[in-house]
Amino acid sequence: MDCSTLETLVVNHEPIELIDVRSKSEFAAMHIPGARSIPFGELEEPGLFHKRRLTTERVYVIAANGYARASVATELLRSAGCVNAVPVDGGMKDWLARGFPVRGKRFSFSAQSYLIGGAALSALATCVAATLHNITVAALFLVIAGLMLLKAKFSREHEGSKMPGSNLRMLSRVTTRVATAVS
């Protein structure tokens, strides 16, 4: 089975079962819509198919980089009684290369990344202000950049805690006051 044919089945919501034999983390990051995860290592677990119902629908097996692992996984499924299992040529790599739809976590930047990026922009603004001989504005941008870096450092130290420390709140107030004083 090639990816183009599978994509048609997925988009048209055909009654198929799609098993992704990549790791749980790879599956969580990105997977084909409607697929379920059974990592390759779990296929040989005794009783796996007593816990999961075997389907009478055609089963398509997808792996990370193509045919070899999907083919082995298909044979394991067939030996467990899932005689209608078929490997997908090209695997997830081919699916992505063709631009077919995927689901999964979206990448997002952390608060520290935004703070560090803001500090870098403030430092750049400092350089521009200094070049234009506006020392007051340059000093202000330099202070803002420093405060943002400190804020990023404190928020990283308190990451995971439910209530950030008083130093982080104080730093937020100082940053706000400095920005207000300039305006």
mmCIF file of C-alpha atoms in Angstrom:
data_model
loop_
_atom_site.group_PDB
_atom_site.id
_atom_site.type_symbol
_atom_site.label_atom_id
_atom_site.label_comp_id
_atom_site.label_asym_id
_atom_site.label_seq_id
_atom_site.Cartn_x
_atom_site.Cartn_y
_atom_site.Cartn_z
ATOM 1 C CA MET A 1 0.000 0.000 0.000
ATOM 2 C CA ASP A 2 1.441 3.379 -0.930
ATOM 3 C CA CYS A 3 0.910 6.624 0.990
ATOM 4 C CA SER A 4 -1.229 8.228 -1.728
ATOM 5 C CA THR A 5 -3.802 5.433 -1.576
ATOM 6 C CA LEU A 6 -3.778 5.500 2.221
ATOM 7 C CA GLU A 7 -4.277 9.275 2.218
ATOM 8 C CA THR A 8 -7.385 8.859 0.056
ATOM 9 C CA LEU A 9 -8.763 6.299 2.521
ATOM 10 C CA VAL A 10 -7.997 8.537 5.536
ATOM 11 C CA VAL A 11 -9.460 11.699 3.976
ATOM 12 C CA ASN A 12 -12.614 9.845 2.867
ATOM 13 C CA HIS A 13 -13.014 8.310 6.353
ATOM 14 C CA GLU A 14 -13.019 4.775 4.961
ATOM 15 C CA PRO A 15 -13.394 1.966 7.544
ATOM 16 C CA ILE A 16 -9.738 1.091 8.089
ATOM 17 C CA GLU A 17 -7.536 0.551 11.109
ATOM 18 C CA LEU A 18 -4.224 2.359 11.038
ATOM 19 C CA ILE A 19 -1.554 1.153 13.469
ATOM 20 C CA ASP A 20 1.516 3.313 14.041
ATOM 21 C CA VAL A 21 4.441 1.208 15.315
ATOM 22 C CA ARG A 22 6.731 4.159 16.082
ATOM 23 C CA SER A 23 7.535 5.048 19.706
ATOM 24 C CA LYS A 24 4.920 6.707 21.923
ATOM 25 C CA SER A 25 6.863 9.978 21.880
ATOM 26 C CA GLU A 26 7.098 9.992 18.072
ATOM 27 C CA PHE A 27 3.379 9.255 17.872
ATOM 28 C CA ALA A 28 2.531 12.019 20.363
ATOM 29 C CA ALA A 29 4.598 14.535 18.415
ATOM 30 C CA MET A 30 2.899 13.728 15.117
ATOM 31 C CA HIS A 31 0.706 11.020 13.622
ATOM 32 C CA ILE A 32 -1.736 10.341 10.819
ATOM 33 C CA PRO A 33 -5.329 11.260 11.738
ATOM 34 C CA GLY A 34 -7.216 8.208 13.011
ATOM 35 C CA ALA A 35 -4.067 6.177 13.740
ATOM 36 C CA ARG A 36 -3.546 4.397 17.038
ATOM 37 C CA SER A 37 -0.207 3.770 18.620
ATOM 38 C CA ILE A 38 1.161 0.291 19.264
ATOM 39 C CA PRO A 39 4.941 0.700 19.533
ATOM 40 C CA PHE A 40 6.978 -1.934 17.731
ATOM 41 C CA GLY A 41 8.387 -3.283 21.001
ATOM 42 C CA GLU A 42 4.883 -3.947 22.350
ATOM 43 C CA LEU A 43 3.806 -6.090 19.399
ATOM 44 C CA GLU A 44 5.415 -9.202 20.881
ATOM 45 C CA GLU A 45 3.921 -8.734 24.368
ATOM 46 C CA PRO A 46 1.937 -11.790 25.389
ATOM 47 C CA GLY A 47 -1.770 -11.125 25.500
ATOM 48 C CA LEU A 48 -1.600 -7.830 23.615
ATOM 49 C CA PHE A 49 -4.431 -8.855 21.324
ATOM 50 C CA HIS A 50 -6.495 -10.233 24.183
ATOM 51 C CA LYS A 51 -6.612 -6.652 25.515
ATOM 52 C CA ARG A 52 -7.244 -5.094 22.095
ATOM 53 C CA ARG A 53 -9.953 -6.248 19.768
ATOM 54 C CA LEU A 54 -8.881 -7.584 16.408
ATOM 55 C CA THR A 55 -10.691 -5.880 13.580
ATOM 56 C CA THR A 56 -12.200 -7.349 10.458
ATOM 57 C CA GLU A 57 -11.308 -4.157 8.596
ATOM 58 C CA ARG A 58 -8.118 -3.890 6.598
ATOM 59 C CA VAL A 59 -5.251 -2.901 8.887
ATOM 60 C CA TYR A 60 -2.487 -0.633 7.616
ATOM 61 C CA VAL A 61 0.796 -0.510 9.484
ATOM 62 C CA ILE A 62 2.982 2.594 9.407
ATOM 63 C CA ALA A 63 6.537 2.963 10.666
ATOM 64 C CA ALA A 64 9.010 5.837 10.787
ATOM 65 C CA ASN A 65 11.199 5.342 7.741
ATOM 66 C CA GLY A 66 9.500 2.922 5.501
ATOM 67 C CA TYR A 67 8.814 -0.608 4.577
ATOM 68 C CA ALA A 68 11.231 -2.817 6.579
ATOM 69 C CA ARG A 69 9.949 -2.224 10.109
ATOM 70 C CA ALA A 70 6.338 -1.966 8.949
ATOM 71 C CA SER A 71 6.770 -5.282 7.133
ATOM 72 C CA VAL A 72 8.091 -7.026 10.264
ATOM 73 C CA ALA A 73 5.285 -5.481 12.342
ATOM 74 C CA THR A 74 2.768 -6.674 9.748
ATOM 75 C CA GLU A 75 4.074 -10.242 10.019
ATOM 76 C CA LEU A 76 3.808 -10.069 13.830
ATOM 77 C CA LEU A 77 0.211 -8.878 13.526
ATOM 78 C CA ARG A 78 -0.616 -11.607 11.014
ATOM 79 C CA SER A 79 0.885 -14.281 13.288
ATOM 80 C CA ALA A 80 -1.309 -12.950 16.100
ATOM 81 C CA GLY A 81 -4.391 -13.501 13.941
ATOM 82 C CA CYS A 82 -4.737 -10.154 12.200
ATOM 83 C CA VAL A 83 -4.509 -11.677 8.716
ATOM 84 C CA ASN A 84 -5.619 -8.511 6.931
ATOM 85 C CA ALA A 85 -2.581 -6.400 7.977
ATOM 86 C CA VAL A 86 -0.764 -4.540 5.176
ATOM 87 C CA PRO A 87 2.454 -2.479 5.482
ATOM 88 C CA VAL A 88 2.523 1.110 4.204
ATOM 89 C CA ASP A 89 5.323 1.860 1.743
ATOM 90 C CA GLY A 90 7.517 4.824 2.675
ATOM 91 C CA GLY A 91 6.195 5.126 6.209
ATOM 92 C CA MET A 92 5.764 8.379 8.068
ATOM 93 C CA LYS A 93 8.721 9.900 6.255
ATOM 94 C CA ASP A 94 6.977 9.558 2.882
ATOM 95 C CA TRP A 95 3.640 10.687 4.351
ATOM 96 C CA LEU A 96 5.247 13.923 5.560
ATOM 97 C CA ALA A 97 7.212 14.453 2.349
ATOM 98 C CA ARG A 98 3.962 14.398 0.398
ATOM 99 C CA GLY A 99 2.401 17.000 2.714
ATOM 100 C CA PHE A 100 -0.467 14.783 3.854
ATOM 101 C CA PRO A 101 -2.384 15.740 7.037
ATOM 102 C CA VAL A 102 -0.974 14.986 10.490
ATOM 103 C CA ARG A 103 -2.125 15.464 14.058
ATOM 104 C CA GLY A 104 -0.123 15.941 17.202
ATOM 105 C CA LYS A 105 1.380 18.449 19.536
ATOM 106 C CA ARG A 106 2.089 21.872 18.231
ATOM 107 C CA PHE A 107 5.438 23.362 19.002
ATOM 108 C CA SER A 108 5.222 26.314 21.344
ATOM 109 C CA PHE A 109 7.816 28.571 22.812
ATOM 110 C CA SER A 110 8.195 28.787 26.564
ATOM 111 C CA ALA A 111 7.859 32.055 28.456
ATOM 112 C CA GLN A 112 11.633 32.092 28.920
ATOM 113 C CA SER A 113 12.117 32.039 25.150
ATOM 114 C CA TYR A 114 9.893 35.083 24.744
ATOM 115 C CA LEU A 115 11.710 36.897 27.548
ATOM 116 C CA ILE A 116 15.132 36.115 26.123
ATOM 117 C CA GLY A 117 13.954 37.149 22.656
ATOM 118 C CA GLY A 118 12.590 40.391 24.103
ATOM 119 C CA ALA A 119 15.891 41.004 25.873
ATOM 120 C CA ALA A 120 17.750 40.467 22.605
ATOM 121 C CA LEU A 121 15.479 42.972 20.839
ATOM 122 C CA SER A 122 16.004 45.459 23.671
ATOM 123 C CA ALA A 123 19.759 45.004 23.366
ATOM 124 C CA LEU A 124 19.487 45.624 19.624
ATOM 125 C CA ALA A 125 17.433 48.769 20.285
ATOM 126 C CA THR A 126 20.155 49.862 22.726
ATOM 127 C CA CYS A 127 22.732 49.610 19.957
ATOM 128 C CA VAL A 128 20.556 51.605 17.567
ATOM 129 C CA ALA A 129 19.910 54.309 20.175
ATOM 130 C CA ALA A 130 23.630 54.516 21.001
ATOM 131 C CA THR A 131 24.462 54.807 17.293
ATOM 132 C CA LEU A 132 21.992 57.685 17.040
ATOM 133 C CA HIS A 133 23.689 59.305 20.101
ATOM 134 C CA ASN A 134 20.584 59.075 22.267
ATOM 135 C CA ILE A 135 22.247 57.882 25.482
ATOM 136 C CA THR A 136 19.107 58.122 27.650
ATOM 137 C CA VAL A 137 17.104 55.851 25.390
ATOM 138 C CA ALA A 138 20.078 53.474 25.032
ATOM 139 C CA ALA A 139 20.412 53.230 28.817
ATOM 140 C CA LEU A 140 16.700 52.587 29.186
ATOM 141 C CA PHE A 141 16.717 49.765 26.612
ATOM 142 C CA LEU A 142 19.783 48.283 28.285
ATOM 143 C CA VAL A 143 17.990 48.257 31.662
ATOM 144 C CA ILE A 144 14.911 46.655 30.100
ATOM 145 C CA ALA A 145 17.075 43.966 28.438
ATOM 146 C CA GLY A 146 18.795 43.219 31.754
ATOM 147 C CA LEU A 147 15.506 43.006 33.620
ATOM 148 C CA MET A 148 14.025 40.671 31.011
ATOM 149 C CA LEU A 149 17.041 38.368 31.278
ATOM 150 C CA LEU A 150 16.734 38.368 35.078
ATOM 151 C CA LYS A 151 13.021 37.658 34.771
ATOM 152 C CA ALA A 152 13.763 34.734 32.436
ATOM 153 C CA LYS A 153 16.340 33.403 34.895
ATOM 154 C CA PHE A 154 13.943 33.648 37.850
ATOM 155 C CA SER A 155 11.037 32.122 35.944
ATOM 156 C CA ARG A 156 13.278 29.218 34.873
ATOM 157 C CA GLU A 157 14.275 28.641 38.506
ATOM 158 C CA HIS A 158 10.631 28.609 39.589
ATOM 159 C CA GLU A 159 9.358 26.573 36.635
ATOM 160 C CA GLY A 160 6.962 23.885 37.766
ATOM 161 C CA SER A 161 6.118 25.551 41.072
ATOM 162 C CA LYS A 162 2.526 26.640 41.453
ATOM 163 C CA MET A 163 3.334 30.025 42.929
ATOM 164 C CA PRO A 164 6.436 31.831 41.699
ATOM 165 C CA GLY A 165 8.684 33.389 44.303
ATOM 166 C CA SER A 166 8.378 36.959 45.525
ATOM 167 C CA ASN A 167 11.560 37.868 43.613
ATOM 168 C CA LEU A 168 9.821 37.117 40.327
ATOM 169 C CA ARG A 169 6.800 39.271 41.286
ATOM 170 C CA MET A 170 9.098 42.074 42.408
ATOM 171 C CA LEU A 171 11.017 41.862 39.131
ATOM 172 C CA SER A 172 7.747 42.081 37.199
ATOM 173 C CA ARG A 173 6.750 45.217 39.113
ATOM 174 C CA VAL A 174 10.157 46.832 38.530
ATOM 175 C CA THR A 175 9.985 46.058 34.788
ATOM 176 C CA THR A 176 6.505 47.576 34.606
ATOM 177 C CA ARG A 177 7.583 50.718 36.534
ATOM 178 C CA VAL A 178 10.628 51.245 34.318
ATOM 179 C CA ALA A 179 8.516 50.907 31.185
ATOM 180 C CA THR A 180 5.889 53.303 32.608
ATOM 181 C CA ALA A 181 8.517 55.856 33.670
ATOM 182 C CA VAL A 182 9.876 56.003 30.136
ATOM 183 C CA SER A 183 6.484 56.523 28.523
#
